[in-house]
PDB file of C-alpha atoms in Angstrom:
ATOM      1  CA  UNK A   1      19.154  -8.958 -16.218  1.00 66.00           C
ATOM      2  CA  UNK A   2      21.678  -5.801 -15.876  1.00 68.00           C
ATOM      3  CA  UNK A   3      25.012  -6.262 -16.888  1.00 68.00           C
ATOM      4  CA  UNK A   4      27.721  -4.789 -14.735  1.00 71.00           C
ATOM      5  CA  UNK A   5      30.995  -2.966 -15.724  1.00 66.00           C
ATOM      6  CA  UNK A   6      33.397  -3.966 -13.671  1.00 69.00           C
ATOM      7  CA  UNK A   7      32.385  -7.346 -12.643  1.00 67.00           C
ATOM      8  CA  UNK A   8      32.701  -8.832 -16.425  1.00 70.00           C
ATOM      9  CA  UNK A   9      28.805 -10.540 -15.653  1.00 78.00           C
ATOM     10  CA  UNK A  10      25.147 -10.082 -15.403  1.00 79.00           C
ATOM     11  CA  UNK A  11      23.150  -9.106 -11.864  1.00 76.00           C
ATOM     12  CA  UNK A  12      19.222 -10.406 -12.081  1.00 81.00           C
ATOM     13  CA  UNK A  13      16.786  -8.059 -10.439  1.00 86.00           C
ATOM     14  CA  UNK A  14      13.383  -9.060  -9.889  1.00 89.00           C
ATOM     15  CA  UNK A  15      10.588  -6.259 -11.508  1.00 92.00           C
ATOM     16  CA  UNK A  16       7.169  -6.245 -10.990  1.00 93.00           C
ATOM     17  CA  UNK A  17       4.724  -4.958 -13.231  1.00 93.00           C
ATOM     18  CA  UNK A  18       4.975  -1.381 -12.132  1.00 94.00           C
ATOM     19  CA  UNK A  19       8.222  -0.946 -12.090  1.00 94.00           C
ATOM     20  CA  UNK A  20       8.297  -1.893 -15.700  1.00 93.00           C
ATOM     21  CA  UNK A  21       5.562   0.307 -16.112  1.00 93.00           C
ATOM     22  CA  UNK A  22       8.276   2.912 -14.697  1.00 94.00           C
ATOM     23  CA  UNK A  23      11.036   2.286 -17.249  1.00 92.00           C
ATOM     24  CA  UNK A  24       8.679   2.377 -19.925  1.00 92.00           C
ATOM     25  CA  UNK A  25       7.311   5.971 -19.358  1.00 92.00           C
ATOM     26  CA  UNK A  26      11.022   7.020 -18.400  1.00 89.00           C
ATOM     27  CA  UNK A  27      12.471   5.684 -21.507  1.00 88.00           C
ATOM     28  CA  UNK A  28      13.026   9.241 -22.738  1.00 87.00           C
ATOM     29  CA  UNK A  29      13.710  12.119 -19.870  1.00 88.00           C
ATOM     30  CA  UNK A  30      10.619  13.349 -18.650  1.00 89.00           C
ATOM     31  CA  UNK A  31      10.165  15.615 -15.025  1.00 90.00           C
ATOM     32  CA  UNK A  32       8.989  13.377 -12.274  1.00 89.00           C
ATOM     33  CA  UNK A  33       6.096  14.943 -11.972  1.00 91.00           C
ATOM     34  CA  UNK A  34       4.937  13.793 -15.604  1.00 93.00           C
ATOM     35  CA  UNK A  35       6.203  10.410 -14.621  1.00 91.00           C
ATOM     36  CA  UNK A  36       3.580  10.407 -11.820  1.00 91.00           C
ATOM     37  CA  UNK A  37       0.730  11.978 -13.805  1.00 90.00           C
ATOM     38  CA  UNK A  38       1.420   9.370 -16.580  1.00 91.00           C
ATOM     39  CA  UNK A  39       1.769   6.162 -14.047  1.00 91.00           C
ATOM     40  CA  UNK A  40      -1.837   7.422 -12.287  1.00 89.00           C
ATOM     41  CA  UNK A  41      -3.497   6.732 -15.559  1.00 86.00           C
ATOM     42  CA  UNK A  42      -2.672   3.231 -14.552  1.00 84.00           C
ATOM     43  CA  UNK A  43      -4.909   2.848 -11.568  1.00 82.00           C
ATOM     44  CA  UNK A  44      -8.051   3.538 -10.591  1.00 79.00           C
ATOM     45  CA  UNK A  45      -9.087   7.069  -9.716  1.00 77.00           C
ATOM     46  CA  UNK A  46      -9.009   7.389  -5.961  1.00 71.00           C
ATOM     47  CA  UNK A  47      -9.848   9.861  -3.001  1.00 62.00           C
ATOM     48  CA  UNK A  48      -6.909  11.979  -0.820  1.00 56.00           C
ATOM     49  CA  UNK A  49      -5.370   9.099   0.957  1.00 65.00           C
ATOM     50  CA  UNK A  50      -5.237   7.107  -1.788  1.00 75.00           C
ATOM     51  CA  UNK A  51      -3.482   9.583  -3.734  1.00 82.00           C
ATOM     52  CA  UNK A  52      -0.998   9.781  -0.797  1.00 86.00           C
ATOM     53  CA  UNK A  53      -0.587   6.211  -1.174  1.00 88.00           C
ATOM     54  CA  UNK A  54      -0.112   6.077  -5.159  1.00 89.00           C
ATOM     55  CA  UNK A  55       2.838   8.547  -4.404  1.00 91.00           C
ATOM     56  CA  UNK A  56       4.379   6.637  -1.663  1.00 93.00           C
ATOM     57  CA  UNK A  57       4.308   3.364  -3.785  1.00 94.00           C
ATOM     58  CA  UNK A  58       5.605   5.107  -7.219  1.00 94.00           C
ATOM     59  CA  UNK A  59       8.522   6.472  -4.922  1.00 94.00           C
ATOM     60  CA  UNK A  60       9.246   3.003  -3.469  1.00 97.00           C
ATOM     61  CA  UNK A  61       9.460   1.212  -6.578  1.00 96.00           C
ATOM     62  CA  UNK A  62      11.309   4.875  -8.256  1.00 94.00           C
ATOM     63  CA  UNK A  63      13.910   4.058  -5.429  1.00 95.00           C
ATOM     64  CA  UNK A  64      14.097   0.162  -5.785  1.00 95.00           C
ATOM     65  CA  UNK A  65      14.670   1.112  -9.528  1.00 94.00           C
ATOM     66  CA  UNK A  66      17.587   3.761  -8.521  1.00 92.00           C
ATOM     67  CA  UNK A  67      19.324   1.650  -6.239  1.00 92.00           C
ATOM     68  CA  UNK A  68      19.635  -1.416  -8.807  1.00 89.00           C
ATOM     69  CA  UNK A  69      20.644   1.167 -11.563  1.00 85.00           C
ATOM     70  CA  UNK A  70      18.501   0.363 -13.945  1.00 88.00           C
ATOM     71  CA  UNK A  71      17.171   3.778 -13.654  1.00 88.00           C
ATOM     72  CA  UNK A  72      19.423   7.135 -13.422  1.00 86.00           C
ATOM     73  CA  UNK A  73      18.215  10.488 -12.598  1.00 83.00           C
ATOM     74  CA  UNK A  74      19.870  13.919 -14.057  1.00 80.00           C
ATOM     75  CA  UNK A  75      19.408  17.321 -12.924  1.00 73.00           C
TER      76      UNK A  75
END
């Protein structure tokens, strides 16, 4: 549940596992590279493709997070 500003009232998003995964490991600033070192430790070790994959997924799910501002990113 996210609360919004300006609309005086709560938005529900729906978070799977990784994403909470995510916040927890971004809960202080860390480069996204560290984020994706730390997440990998959460899945099997894999091959090339599979590590192509891993990346794809932890951007979808970085992006789902962004868009629903529940997670910011700073320069």
């Amino acid at each position: 549940i996210i609360p919004e500003l300006f609309f005086n009232g709560y938005r529900e998003v729906v978070l799977d596992e990784i994403c909470v995964n995510l916040i927890v490991l971004a809960e202080h600033e860390i480069p996204y590279q560290q984020l994706l070192t730390l997440a990998q430790g959460y899945f099997p070790p894999g091959d090339t493709n599979e590590d192509k994959s891993f990346k794809e997924l932890i951007l979808l799910k970085m992006e789902y997070l962004i868009t629903n501002k529940i997670l910011f990113v700073v320069e």
